[in-house]
PDB file of C-alpha atoms in Angstrom:
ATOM      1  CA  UNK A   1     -59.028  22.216 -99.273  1.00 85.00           C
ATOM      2  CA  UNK A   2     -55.611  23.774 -99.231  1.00 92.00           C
ATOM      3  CA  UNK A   3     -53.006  23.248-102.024  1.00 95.00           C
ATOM      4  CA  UNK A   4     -49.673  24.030-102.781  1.00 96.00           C
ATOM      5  CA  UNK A   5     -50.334  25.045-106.397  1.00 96.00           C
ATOM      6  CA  UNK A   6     -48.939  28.582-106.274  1.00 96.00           C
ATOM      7  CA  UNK A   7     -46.085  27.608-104.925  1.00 96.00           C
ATOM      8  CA  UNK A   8     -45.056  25.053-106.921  1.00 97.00           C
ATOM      9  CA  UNK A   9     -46.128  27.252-110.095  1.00 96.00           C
ATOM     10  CA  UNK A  10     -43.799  30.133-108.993  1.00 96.00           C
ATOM     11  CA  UNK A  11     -40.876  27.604-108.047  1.00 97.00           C
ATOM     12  CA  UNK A  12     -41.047  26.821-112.352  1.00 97.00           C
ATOM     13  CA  UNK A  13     -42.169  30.437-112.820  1.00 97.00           C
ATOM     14  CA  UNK A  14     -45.058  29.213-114.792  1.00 98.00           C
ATOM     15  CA  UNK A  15     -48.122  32.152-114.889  1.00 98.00           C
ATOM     16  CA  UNK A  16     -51.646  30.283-114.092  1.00 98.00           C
ATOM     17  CA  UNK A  17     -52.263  30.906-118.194  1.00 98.00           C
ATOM     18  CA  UNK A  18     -48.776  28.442-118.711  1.00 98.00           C
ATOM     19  CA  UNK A  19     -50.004  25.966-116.353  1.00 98.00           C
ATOM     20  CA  UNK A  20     -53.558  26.037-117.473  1.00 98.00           C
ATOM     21  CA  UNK A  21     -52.274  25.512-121.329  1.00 98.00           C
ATOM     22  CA  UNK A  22     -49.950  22.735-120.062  1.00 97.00           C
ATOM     23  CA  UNK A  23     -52.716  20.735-118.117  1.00 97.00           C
ATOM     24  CA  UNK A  24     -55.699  21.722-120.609  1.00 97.00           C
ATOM     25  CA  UNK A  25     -57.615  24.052-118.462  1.00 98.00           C
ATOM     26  CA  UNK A  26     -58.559  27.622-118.538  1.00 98.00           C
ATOM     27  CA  UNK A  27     -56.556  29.996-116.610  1.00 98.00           C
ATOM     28  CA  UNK A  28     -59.975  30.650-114.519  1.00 98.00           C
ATOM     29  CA  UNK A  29     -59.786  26.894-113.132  1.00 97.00           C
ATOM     30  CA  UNK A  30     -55.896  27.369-111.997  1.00 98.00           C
ATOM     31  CA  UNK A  31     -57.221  30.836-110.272  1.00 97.00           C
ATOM     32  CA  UNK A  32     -59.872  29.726-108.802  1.00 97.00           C
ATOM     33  CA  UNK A  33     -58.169  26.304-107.442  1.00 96.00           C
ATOM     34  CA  UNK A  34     -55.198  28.014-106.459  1.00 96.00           C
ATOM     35  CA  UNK A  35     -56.788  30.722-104.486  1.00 94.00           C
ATOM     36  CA  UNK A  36     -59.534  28.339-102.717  1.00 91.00           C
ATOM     37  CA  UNK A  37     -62.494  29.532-104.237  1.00 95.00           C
ATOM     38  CA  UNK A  38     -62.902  25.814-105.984  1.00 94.00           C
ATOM     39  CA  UNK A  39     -62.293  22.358-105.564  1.00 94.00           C
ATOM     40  CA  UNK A  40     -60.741  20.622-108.611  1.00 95.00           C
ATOM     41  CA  UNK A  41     -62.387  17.572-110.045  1.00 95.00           C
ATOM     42  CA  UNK A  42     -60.108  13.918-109.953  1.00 96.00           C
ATOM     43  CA  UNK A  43     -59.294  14.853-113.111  1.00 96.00           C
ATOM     44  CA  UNK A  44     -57.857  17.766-112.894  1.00 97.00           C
ATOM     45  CA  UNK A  45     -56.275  17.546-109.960  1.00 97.00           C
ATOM     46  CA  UNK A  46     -54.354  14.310-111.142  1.00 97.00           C
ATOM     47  CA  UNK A  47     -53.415  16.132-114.239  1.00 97.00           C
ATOM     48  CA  UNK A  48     -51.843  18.878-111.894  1.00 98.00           C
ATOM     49  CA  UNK A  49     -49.800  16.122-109.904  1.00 97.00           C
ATOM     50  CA  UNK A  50     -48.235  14.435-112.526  1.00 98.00           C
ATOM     51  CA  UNK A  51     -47.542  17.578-114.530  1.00 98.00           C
ATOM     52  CA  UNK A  52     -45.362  19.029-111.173  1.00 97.00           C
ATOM     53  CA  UNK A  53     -44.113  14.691-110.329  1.00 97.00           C
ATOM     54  CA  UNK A  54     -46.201  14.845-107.317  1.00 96.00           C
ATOM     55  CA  UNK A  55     -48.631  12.664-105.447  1.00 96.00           C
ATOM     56  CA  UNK A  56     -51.392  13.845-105.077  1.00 96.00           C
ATOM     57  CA  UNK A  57     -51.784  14.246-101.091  1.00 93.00           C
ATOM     58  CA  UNK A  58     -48.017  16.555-101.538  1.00 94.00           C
ATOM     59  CA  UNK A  59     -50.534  19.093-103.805  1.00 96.00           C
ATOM     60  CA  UNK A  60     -53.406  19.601-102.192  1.00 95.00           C
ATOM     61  CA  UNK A  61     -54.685  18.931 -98.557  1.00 90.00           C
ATOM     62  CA  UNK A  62     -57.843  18.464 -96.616  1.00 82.00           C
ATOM     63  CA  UNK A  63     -58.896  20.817 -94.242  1.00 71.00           C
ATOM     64  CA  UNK A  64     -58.479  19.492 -91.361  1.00 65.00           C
ATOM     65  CA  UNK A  65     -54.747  18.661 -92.399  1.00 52.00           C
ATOM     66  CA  UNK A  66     -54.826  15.070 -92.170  1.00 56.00           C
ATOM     67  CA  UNK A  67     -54.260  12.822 -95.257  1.00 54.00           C
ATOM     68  CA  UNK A  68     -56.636  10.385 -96.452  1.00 54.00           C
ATOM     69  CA  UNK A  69     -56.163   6.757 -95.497  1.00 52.00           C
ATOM     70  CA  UNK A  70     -54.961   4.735 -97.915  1.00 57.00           C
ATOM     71  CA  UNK A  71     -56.937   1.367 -99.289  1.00 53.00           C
TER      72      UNK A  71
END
């Protein structure tokens, strides 16, 4: 899964420790999401999508590149 995390952390040049405090996760989980290496639960990739006014499909992205269909 592909996200635009980083980039929307440096455009409020936020470190991953800011962001992590402001979404209640550990600076780890922003690393490890941001550089691919995990996939963030519902949880906390909702709380990331709110906290930059984002849907959630503008944040991160499937693999393939195409978005989800909606219900």
């Amino acid at each position: 899964m592909r996200n635009e995390l980083k980039a929307l952390r440096a455009a409020r040049t936020l470190s991953q420790g800011q962001l992590a405090i402001a979404v209640g996760v550990s600076r780890q989980t922003i690393y490890a999401v941001e550089n691919g290496r995990s996939e963030p639960s519902l949880s906390v990739a909702l709380a990331l999508a709110r906290f930059f006014g984002r849907p959630v499909e503008d944040v991160f992205h499937d693999d393939a590149g195409r978005t989800p269909p909606r219900a």
